[in-house]
Amino acid sequence: MDGQNGSSSICPRPRSAATAGKKKKKIPDRVTLKKEIGLLSACTIIIGNIIGSGIFISPKGVLEHSGSVGLALVVWLLGGCIAALGSLCYAELGVTIPKSGGDYSYVTEIFGGLMGFLLLWSAVLIMYPTTLAVIALTFSNYVLQPVFSNCVPPYMATRMLSATCLLLLTWVNCSSVRMATRIQDIFTVGKLMALGLIIVVGLVQIFNGHYEALTPQVAFSLDRVPSVGQIALAFLQASFAFSGWNFLNYVTEEVVEPRRNLPRAIYISIPLVTFVYTLTNIAYFSSMSPEELLSSNAVAVTFGEKLLGMFSVIMPISVALSTFGGINGYLFTSSRLCFSGAREGHLPSLLAMIHYKNCTPIPALLVCCAATIVILCIGETHNLINYVSFINYLSYGVTIAGLLYYRWKKPNLYRPIKVNLLVPVCYLMFWALLLGFSLYSEPVVCGVGLVIMLTGVPVYFLGVHWKEKPKCIYNFIERATYVGQRLCFVVFPQIDPIEIANPSEWTDRSSGRSSLSANS
């Protein structure tokens, strides 16, 4: 792998004074990732990444494992509260370690290269490609639902449409950051309107007296008492719907005034999504019995068919638009994870390069797209949700434990945001209970998740730690990088002279001296 540190590589482009004026309009003065994500776009990145396919497919899994309507609603509400606790911790980490890459960058900074690489490995290998594949398949299933109204859409048709959608959005993200964020803004508004329609129709049902399933006597009646392990699996299913709450941290370096906008976006987005998710599930249960919901493979479509009559076609279209925006958001942020990993030397250096004119990480985007298409071709991906959720929660817990360790290791480091100590402690207590009972209830699922992460250990020592590789390997890497540069028109991003100082260097206000977070 032996990636080169892209942040320290200057790519000069000499040009004569006569041609400088002509090229200035087409080629930026400095080839670097642009800060084009304001507060609105920051909010839509979080909301758009959270609201993808999860709210349309996870209600079935949450209800199945929780055993009752009332307990399912409690799981959804608590899932949002847990995401809020985690997001508060990430707000502190995001402004204390202002690097793109999210969990990976923080774990690498705090615990070192091996731990960071294991998180990166599991994310690139399984977590984000699988999540993208699930969202893309949900998109194609809902688009094709009106065409194949009396049967399940054909296997090949769903895969082809999913791959086409992925390729289209990869092209958009390669072409322009601004275009990608505008798509995210528009489709986030669209998906909120779709969920708003479900909520309004559900509330009308409740006001008309159709709320039998929501009465306490019925909602908490249990045909079977769920085990603690089953409740833990219900939380894992809900966590899949809430996954993405930390994704703004993956693009910190592209956020305008990140110290101000990153925490604001988190404080606005997480409560909003929790509120919308809870009301959406209440709306589902206002018109669908638990048996109907468990038997449905497309909850929103079944809901629309029961209540919207001839306008029921609105629901599959709305869900398709929602998942389309979700795919765009995941591509945008997961590619920045590959970019950050390559910049730290944990992935091939080609992935740390950006287009010389569009300033987009084209190689990283292509890798994310290709990995997702491979997962699509393997087969059914819905069974992998528990694997993804387990790895997600594992990485969240390690990152937030890192926050506590970093406080102990560097107590005098200036932190623009410093959450109450009870916030990370409460999150970690819930995290330990959830993963412990998940291991007990589904040892195979959790064991496979751990094995996926641990397969990165030999890869790290062979690809990253081993520096004295044979010369032929280095020659091959150099040649492949050169070919990739020529094909994608990419170079290492340049540094603004004003930003040459270590971005992790902050002033210790209590002593008035400089404290190096990376080297002290």
CSV table of C-alpha atoms in Angstrom, one decimal, residues 87-471:
chain,number,residue,atom,x,y,z
A,87,SER,CA,-23.1,12.7,18.0
A,88,LEU,CA,-22.3,15.0,21.0
A,89,CYS,CA,-19.0,13.1,21.5
A,90,TYR,CA,-18.3,13.3,17.8
A,91,ALA,CA,-18.9,17.1,17.9
A,92,GLU,CA,-16.1,17.4,20.4
A,93,LEU,CA,-13.7,15.1,18.5
A,94,GLY,CA,-14.5,16.8,15.2
A,95,VAL,CA,-13.4,20.3,16.4
A,96,THR,CA,-10.5,19.0,18.5
A,97,ILE,CA,-9.0,16.8,15.7
A,98,PRO,CA,-10.2,18.8,12.6
A,99,LYS,CA,-9.4,16.2,10.0
A,100,SER,CA,-11.7,14.5,7.4
A,101,GLY,CA,-12.1,10.8,7.8
A,102,GLY,CA,-14.3,10.6,10.9
A,103,ASP,CA,-13.8,7.6,13.2
A,104,TYR,CA,-10.8,6.5,11.3
A,105,SER,CA,-8.9,9.7,11.6
A,106,TYR,CA,-9.7,10.0,15.4
A,107,VAL,CA,-8.8,6.4,16.2
A,108,THR,CA,-5.6,6.7,14.2
A,109,GLU,CA,-4.6,9.9,16.0
A,110,ILE,CA,-5.4,8.5,19.4
A,111,PHE,CA,-4.6,4.8,19.3
A,112,GLY,CA,-2.2,4.6,16.4
A,113,GLY,CA,-2.0,3.1,12.9
A,114,LEU,CA,-3.1,-0.5,13.5
A,115,MET,CA,-6.3,0.3,15.3
A,116,GLY,CA,-7.2,3.0,12.7
A,117,PHE,CA,-6.4,0.6,9.8
A,118,LEU,CA,-8.6,-2.2,11.2
A,119,LEU,CA,-11.5,0.3,11.4
A,120,LEU,CA,-10.7,1.5,7.8
A,121,TRP,CA,-10.4,-2.1,6.6
A,122,SER,CA,-13.8,-3.2,7.8
A,123,ALA,CA,-15.4,0.0,6.6
A,124,VAL,CA,-14.0,-0.2,3.1
A,125,LEU,CA,-14.3,-4.0,2.8
A,126,ILE,CA,-17.8,-4.6,4.1
A,127,MET,CA,-19.5,-1.8,6.0
A,128,TYR,CA,-20.0,1.0,3.5
A,129,PRO,CA,-20.2,-1.2,0.3
A,130,THR,CA,-22.9,-3.4,2.0
A,131,THR,CA,-24.9,-0.4,3.2
A,132,LEU,CA,-24.7,1.2,-0.2
A,133,ALA,CA,-25.8,-2.0,-1.8
A,134,VAL,CA,-28.8,-2.3,0.5
A,135,ILE,CA,-29.8,1.3,-0.2
A,136,ALA,CA,-29.4,0.8,-3.9
A,137,LEU,CA,-31.4,-2.5,-3.9
A,138,THR,CA,-34.1,-0.7,-1.9
A,139,PHE,CA,-34.1,2.0,-4.6
A,140,SER,CA,-34.5,-0.5,-7.5
A,141,ASN,CA,-37.2,-2.6,-5.7
A,142,TYR,CA,-39.3,0.5,-5.0
A,143,VAL,CA,-38.9,1.8,-8.6
A,144,LEU,CA,-39.8,-1.5,-10.1
A,145,GLN,CA,-42.6,-2.2,-7.7
A,146,PRO,CA,-45.3,-0.5,-9.8
A,147,VAL,CA,-44.1,-2.4,-12.9
A,148,PHE,CA,-44.1,-5.8,-11.2
A,149,SER,CA,-47.1,-5.2,-9.0
A,150,ASN,CA,-48.1,-8.9,-8.7
A,151,CYS,CA,-44.7,-10.4,-8.2
A,152,VAL,CA,-41.2,-9.8,-6.9
A,153,PRO,CA,-39.1,-7.8,-9.3
A,154,PRO,CA,-36.6,-10.0,-11.2
A,155,TYR,CA,-33.2,-10.5,-9.7
A,156,MET,CA,-31.2,-9.2,-12.7
A,157,ALA,CA,-33.5,-6.2,-13.2
A,158,THR,CA,-32.9,-5.0,-9.6
A,159,ARG,CA,-29.2,-5.5,-9.9
A,160,MET,CA,-28.9,-3.7,-13.2
A,161,LEU,CA,-31.0,-0.7,-12.1
A,162,SER,CA,-29.0,-0.5,-8.8
A,163,ALA,CA,-25.7,-0.5,-10.7
A,164,THR,CA,-26.9,2.1,-13.1
A,165,CYS,CA,-27.9,4.4,-10.3
A,166,LEU,CA,-24.5,3.9,-8.6
A,167,LEU,CA,-22.7,4.7,-11.8
A,168,LEU,CA,-24.8,7.8,-12.4
A,169,LEU,CA,-24.2,9.2,-9.0
A,170,THR,CA,-20.5,8.3,-9.1
A,171,TRP,CA,-20.2,10.4,-12.3
A,172,VAL,CA,-22.0,13.3,-10.5
A,173,ASN,CA,-19.6,13.2,-7.5
A,174,CYS,CA,-16.6,12.9,-9.8
A,175,SER,CA,-17.8,16.0,-11.8
A,176,SER,CA,-18.5,18.5,-9.1
A,177,VAL,CA,-18.7,18.8,-5.3
A,178,ARG,CA,-21.2,21.6,-5.6
A,179,MET,CA,-23.5,19.5,-7.9
A,180,ALA,CA,-23.3,16.5,-5.4
A,181,THR,CA,-24.2,18.7,-2.4
A,182,ARG,CA,-27.1,20.4,-4.4
A,183,ILE,CA,-28.5,16.9,-5.2
A,184,GLN,CA,-28.1,16.1,-1.5
A,185,ASP,CA,-30.0,19.3,-0.5
A,186,ILE,CA,-32.9,18.7,-3.0
A,187,PHE,CA,-33.4,15.0,-2.2
A,188,THR,CA,-33.2,15.5,1.5
A,189,VAL,CA,-36.0,17.9,1.3
A,190,GLY,CA,-37.9,15.4,-0.9
A,191,LYS,CA,-37.4,12.5,1.6
A,192,LEU,CA,-38.6,14.7,4.5
A,193,MET,CA,-41.7,15.6,2.5
A,194,ALA,CA,-42.3,11.8,1.8
A,195,LEU,CA,-42.0,11.0,5.5
A,196,GLY,CA,-44.1,14.0,6.3
A,197,LEU,CA,-46.9,12.6,4.0
A,198,ILE,CA,-46.8,9.3,5.9
A,199,ILE,CA,-46.9,11.1,9.2
A,200,VAL,CA,-49.8,13.4,8.2
A,201,VAL,CA,-51.9,10.5,6.8
A,202,GLY,CA,-51.1,8.5,10.0
A,203,LEU,CA,-52.2,11.4,12.2
A,204,VAL,CA,-55.4,11.7,10.3
A,205,GLN,CA,-56.1,8.0,10.9
A,206,ILE,CA,-55.4,8.5,14.7
A,207,PHE,CA,-57.8,11.5,14.8
A,208,ASN,CA,-60.4,9.4,13.1
A,209,GLY,CA,-60.2,6.9,15.9
A,210,HIS,CA,-58.0,4.2,14.2
A,211,TYR,CA,-55.4,3.8,17.0
A,212,GLU,CA,-56.3,0.4,18.5
A,213,ALA,CA,-52.7,-1.0,18.0
A,214,LEU,CA,-51.3,2.1,19.8
A,215,THR,CA,-53.4,1.8,23.0
A,216,PRO,CA,-51.2,0.7,26.0
A,217,GLN,CA,-53.2,-2.5,26.6
A,218,VAL,CA,-52.6,-3.7,23.0
A,219,ALA,CA,-49.3,-2.0,22.3
A,220,PHE,CA,-47.5,-3.8,25.2
A,221,SER,CA,-49.3,-7.1,25.0
A,222,LEU,CA,-46.7,-9.8,24.4
A,223,ASP,CA,-47.4,-13.2,22.7
A,224,ARG,CA,-43.9,-14.0,23.7
A,225,VAL,CA,-41.5,-12.3,26.1
A,226,PRO,CA,-38.4,-11.2,24.1
A,227,SER,CA,-35.1,-12.1,25.6
A,228,VAL,CA,-32.5,-9.4,26.3
A,229,GLY,CA,-30.6,-10.7,23.3
A,230,GLN,CA,-33.6,-10.2,21.1
A,231,ILE,CA,-34.0,-6.6,22.3
A,232,ALA,CA,-30.3,-6.0,21.6
A,233,LEU,CA,-30.9,-7.3,18.0
A,234,ALA,CA,-33.9,-4.9,17.7
A,235,PHE,CA,-31.5,-2.0,18.7
A,236,LEU,CA,-29.1,-3.2,16.0
A,237,GLN,CA,-31.8,-3.1,13.4
A,238,ALA,CA,-32.8,0.4,14.5
A,239,SER,CA,-29.1,1.4,14.5
A,240,PHE,CA,-29.0,0.6,10.8
A,241,ALA,CA,-31.8,3.1,10.2
A,242,PHE,CA,-29.9,5.7,12.3
A,243,SER,CA,-26.4,5.0,10.8
A,244,GLY,CA,-24.9,8.0,9.1
A,245,TRP,CA,-25.3,10.4,12.1
A,246,ASN,CA,-21.5,10.7,12.2
A,247,PHE,CA,-20.9,11.2,8.5
A,248,LEU,CA,-20.4,14.9,8.5
A,249,ASN,CA,-17.2,14.2,10.4
A,250,TYR,CA,-15.9,12.4,7.3
A,251,VAL,CA,-15.8,15.7,5.4
A,252,THR,CA,-14.7,18.1,8.1
A,253,GLU,CA,-12.1,19.7,5.9
A,254,GLU,CA,-14.7,20.7,3.3
A,255,VAL,CA,-17.1,22.3,5.9
A,256,VAL,CA,-17.2,26.1,6.0
A,257,GLU,CA,-16.1,27.2,9.6
A,258,PRO,CA,-16.2,23.6,10.9
A,259,ARG,CA,-15.9,24.7,14.6
A,260,ARG,CA,-19.2,26.5,14.3
A,261,ASN,CA,-21.1,24.6,11.7
A,262,LEU,CA,-20.2,21.0,12.5
A,263,PRO,CA,-21.8,21.0,16.1
A,264,ARG,CA,-24.7,23.2,14.9
A,265,ALA,CA,-25.6,20.7,12.2
A,266,ILE,CA,-25.4,17.8,14.6
A,267,TYR,CA,-27.6,19.6,17.2
A,268,ILE,CA,-30.2,20.4,14.5
A,269,SER,CA,-30.2,17.1,12.6
A,270,ILE,CA,-30.3,14.3,15.2
A,271,PRO,CA,-33.3,15.4,17.2
A,272,LEU,CA,-35.2,16.2,13.9
A,273,VAL,CA,-34.5,12.6,12.5
A,274,THR,CA,-35.5,11.0,15.9
A,275,PHE,CA,-38.7,12.9,15.9
A,276,VAL,CA,-39.5,12.1,12.3
A,277,TYR,CA,-38.7,8.3,12.7
A,278,THR,CA,-40.8,8.0,15.8
A,279,LEU,CA,-43.8,9.7,14.2
A,280,THR,CA,-43.4,7.6,11.0
A,281,ASN,CA,-43.5,4.3,13.0
A,282,ILE,CA,-46.6,5.6,14.9
A,283,ALA,CA,-48.2,6.3,11.5
A,284,TYR,CA,-47.4,2.8,10.3
A,285,PHE,CA,-49.0,1.3,13.3
A,286,SER,CA,-52.1,3.5,13.0
A,287,SER,CA,-53.2,1.8,9.9
A,288,MET,CA,-51.3,-1.6,9.8
A,289,SER,CA,-51.6,-4.4,12.2
A,290,PRO,CA,-48.3,-6.0,13.5
A,291,GLU,CA,-49.1,-9.1,11.4
A,292,GLU,CA,-49.5,-6.9,8.2
A,293,LEU,CA,-46.2,-5.1,8.9
A,294,LEU,CA,-44.3,-8.3,9.5
A,295,SER,CA,-45.6,-9.8,6.3
A,296,SER,CA,-44.8,-6.8,4.1
A,297,ASN,CA,-41.5,-6.5,2.2
A,298,ALA,CA,-42.2,-2.9,1.4
A,299,VAL,CA,-43.8,-1.2,4.4
A,300,ALA,CA,-44.3,2.2,2.9
A,301,VAL,CA,-45.9,0.7,-0.3
A,302,THR,CA,-48.3,-1.4,1.8
A,303,PHE,CA,-49.1,1.7,3.9
A,304,GLY,CA,-49.8,3.7,0.7
A,305,GLU,CA,-52.0,1.0,-0.8
A,306,LYS,CA,-54.2,0.9,2.3
A,307,LEU,CA,-54.7,4.6,2.7
A,308,LEU,CA,-53.9,6.5,-0.5
A,309,GLY,CA,-56.0,4.6,-3.0
A,310,MET,CA,-55.3,5.7,-6.6
A,311,PHE,CA,-52.5,8.0,-5.3
A,312,SER,CA,-50.6,5.0,-3.7
A,313,VAL,CA,-48.0,5.3,-6.5
A,314,ILE,CA,-46.7,8.3,-4.7
A,315,MET,CA,-45.1,6.1,-2.0
A,316,PRO,CA,-42.8,4.0,-4.1
A,317,ILE,CA,-41.7,7.1,-6.0
A,318,SER,CA,-41.1,8.9,-2.7
A,319,VAL,CA,-39.1,6.0,-1.3
A,320,ALA,CA,-37.1,5.8,-4.5
A,321,LEU,CA,-36.2,9.5,-4.3
A,322,SER,CA,-35.3,9.1,-0.7
A,323,THR,CA,-32.9,6.2,-1.3
A,324,PHE,CA,-31.5,7.9,-4.4
A,325,GLY,CA,-30.4,10.8,-2.1
A,326,GLY,CA,-29.1,8.3,0.4
A,327,ILE,CA,-26.8,6.7,-2.2
A,328,ASN,CA,-25.5,10.1,-3.2
A,329,GLY,CA,-24.7,10.9,0.5
A,330,TYR,CA,-23.0,7.6,1.2
A,331,LEU,CA,-20.9,7.9,-2.0
A,332,PHE,CA,-19.8,11.4,-1.1
A,333,THR,CA,-18.8,10.7,2.5
A,334,SER,CA,-17.4,7.1,2.1
A,335,SER,CA,-15.1,8.3,-0.7
A,336,ARG,CA,-13.6,10.8,1.7
A,337,LEU,CA,-12.8,8.0,4.1
A,338,CYS,CA,-10.8,6.2,1.4
A,339,PHE,CA,-9.1,9.6,0.6
A,340,SER,CA,-8.2,10.1,4.3
A,341,GLY,CA,-6.9,6.5,4.6
A,342,ALA,CA,-4.7,6.9,1.5
A,343,ARG,CA,-3.4,10.3,2.8
A,344,GLU,CA,-2.3,8.5,6.1
A,345,GLY,CA,-0.5,5.8,4.1
A,346,HIS,CA,-3.0,3.1,4.8
A,347,LEU,CA,-4.3,2.7,1.3
A,348,PRO,CA,-2.7,3.1,-2.2
A,349,SER,CA,-1.5,6.7,-2.7
A,350,LEU,CA,-3.6,7.0,-5.9
A,351,LEU,CA,-6.7,7.2,-3.6
A,352,ALA,CA,-5.3,10.4,-2.0
A,353,MET,CA,-5.4,12.3,-5.3
A,354,ILE,CA,-8.0,14.6,-6.7
A,355,HIS,CA,-8.9,15.8,-10.2
A,356,TYR,CA,-6.7,18.7,-11.2
A,357,LYS,CA,-9.7,20.9,-12.3
A,358,ASN,CA,-12.8,19.6,-10.5
A,359,CYS,CA,-11.0,19.0,-7.2
A,360,THR,CA,-12.9,15.8,-6.6
A,361,PRO,CA,-11.4,12.5,-5.3
A,362,ILE,CA,-12.1,10.5,-8.5
A,363,PRO,CA,-10.0,7.3,-7.6
A,364,ALA,CA,-11.6,7.0,-4.2
A,365,LEU,CA,-15.1,7.4,-5.7
A,366,LEU,CA,-14.4,4.7,-8.3
A,367,VAL,CA,-13.2,2.3,-5.6
A,368,CYS,CA,-16.3,2.8,-3.5
A,369,CYS,CA,-18.5,2.3,-6.6
A,370,ALA,CA,-16.7,-0.8,-7.7
A,371,ALA,CA,-16.8,-2.4,-4.2
A,372,THR,CA,-20.5,-1.8,-4.0
A,373,ILE,CA,-21.1,-3.4,-7.4
A,374,VAL,CA,-19.1,-6.4,-6.3
A,375,ILE,CA,-21.3,-6.8,-3.2
A,376,LEU,CA,-24.4,-6.4,-5.4
A,377,CYS,CA,-23.2,-9.3,-7.6
A,378,ILE,CA,-22.5,-11.6,-4.7
A,379,GLY,CA,-26.1,-12.1,-3.8
A,380,GLU,CA,-28.7,-11.2,-1.1
A,381,THR,CA,-27.4,-8.4,1.1
A,382,HIS,CA,-30.2,-7.8,3.6
A,383,ASN,CA,-28.9,-10.6,5.8
A,384,LEU,CA,-25.7,-8.5,6.2
A,385,ILE,CA,-27.5,-5.7,8.0
A,386,ASN,CA,-26.7,-7.3,11.4
A,387,TYR,CA,-23.0,-7.6,10.4
A,388,VAL,CA,-22.9,-4.0,9.4
A,389,SER,CA,-24.7,-2.8,12.5
A,390,PHE,CA,-22.4,-4.7,14.8
A,391,ILE,CA,-19.2,-3.3,13.1
A,392,ASN,CA,-20.8,0.1,13.2
A,393,TYR,CA,-21.4,0.0,16.9
A,394,LEU,CA,-18.0,-1.5,17.5
A,395,SER,CA,-16.3,1.4,15.7
A,396,TYR,CA,-18.5,3.9,17.5
A,397,GLY,CA,-17.6,2.5,20.9
A,398,VAL,CA,-13.8,2.4,20.2
A,399,THR,CA,-14.0,6.0,18.9
A,400,ILE,CA,-15.8,7.3,22.0
A,401,ALA,CA,-13.5,5.3,24.3
A,402,GLY,CA,-10.8,7.2,22.5
A,403,LEU,CA,-12.3,10.5,23.5
A,404,LEU,CA,-12.0,9.5,27.2
A,405,TYR,CA,-8.4,8.3,26.7
A,406,TYR,CA,-7.5,11.5,24.8
A,407,ARG,CA,-8.9,13.6,27.7
A,408,TRP,CA,-6.6,11.6,30.1
A,409,LYS,CA,-3.6,11.7,27.7
A,410,LYS,CA,-3.9,15.4,26.8
A,411,PRO,CA,-5.8,17.1,29.5
A,412,ASN,CA,-4.5,20.6,28.6
A,413,LEU,CA,-5.4,20.4,24.9
A,414,TYR,CA,-7.7,23.2,23.8
A,415,ARG,CA,-11.1,21.8,23.0
A,416,PRO,CA,-13.6,24.3,21.5
A,417,ILE,CA,-16.4,21.9,22.6
A,418,LYS,CA,-16.1,19.8,25.7
A,419,VAL,CA,-19.1,17.6,26.5
A,420,ASN,CA,-20.0,16.5,30.1
A,421,LEU,CA,-18.1,13.4,31.1
A,422,LEU,CA,-21.5,11.6,31.7
A,423,VAL,CA,-22.3,11.7,28.0
A,424,PRO,CA,-19.5,9.4,26.7
A,425,VAL,CA,-19.7,7.2,29.9
A,426,CYS,CA,-23.5,6.7,29.4
A,427,TYR,CA,-22.9,5.9,25.7
A,428,LEU,CA,-20.2,3.4,26.5
A,429,MET,CA,-22.3,1.7,29.1
A,430,PHE,CA,-25.2,1.2,26.6
A,431,TRP,CA,-22.6,0.2,24.0
A,432,ALA,CA,-21.1,-2.5,26.2
A,433,LEU,CA,-24.5,-3.9,27.2
A,434,LEU,CA,-25.7,-4.0,23.6
A,435,LEU,CA,-22.6,-5.7,22.1
A,436,GLY,CA,-22.4,-8.1,25.1
A,437,PHE,CA,-26.0,-9.3,24.7
A,438,SER,CA,-25.6,-9.3,20.9
A,439,LEU,CA,-22.6,-11.6,21.2
A,440,TYR,CA,-24.6,-13.9,23.5
A,441,SER,CA,-27.7,-13.9,21.3
A,442,GLU,CA,-26.0,-14.1,17.8
A,443,PRO,CA,-22.5,-15.3,18.3
A,444,VAL,CA,-22.1,-16.3,14.7
A,445,VAL,CA,-23.2,-12.9,13.3
A,446,CYS,CA,-20.9,-11.0,15.8
A,447,GLY,CA,-18.1,-13.5,15.4
A,448,VAL,CA,-18.1,-13.0,11.6
A,449,GLY,CA,-18.0,-9.2,12.1
A,450,LEU,CA,-15.0,-9.5,14.4
A,451,VAL,CA,-13.2,-11.9,11.9
A,452,ILE,CA,-13.8,-9.4,9.1
A,453,MET,CA,-12.0,-6.7,11.2
A,454,LEU,CA,-9.2,-9.0,12.3
A,455,THR,CA,-8.4,-10.1,8.7
A,456,GLY,CA,-6.9,-6.6,8.4
A,457,VAL,CA,-4.1,-7.4,10.8
A,458,PRO,CA,-1.9,-9.4,8.4
A,459,VAL,CA,-2.8,-6.9,5.6
A,460,TYR,CA,-1.6,-4.0,7.8
A,461,PHE,CA,1.7,-5.7,8.6
A,462,LEU,CA,2.4,-6.7,5.0
A,463,GLY,CA,1.1,-3.7,3.2
A,464,VAL,CA,1.8,-0.8,5.6
A,465,HIS,CA,4.2,-1.8,8.4
A,466,TRP,CA,6.6,-3.7,6.2
A,467,LYS,CA,8.8,-1.0,4.6
A,468,GLU,CA,11.5,-3.1,3.1
A,469,LYS,CA,9.5,-4.7,0.3
A,470,PRO,CA,11.2,-6.0,-2.8
A,471,LYS,CA,12.0,-3.3,-5.4
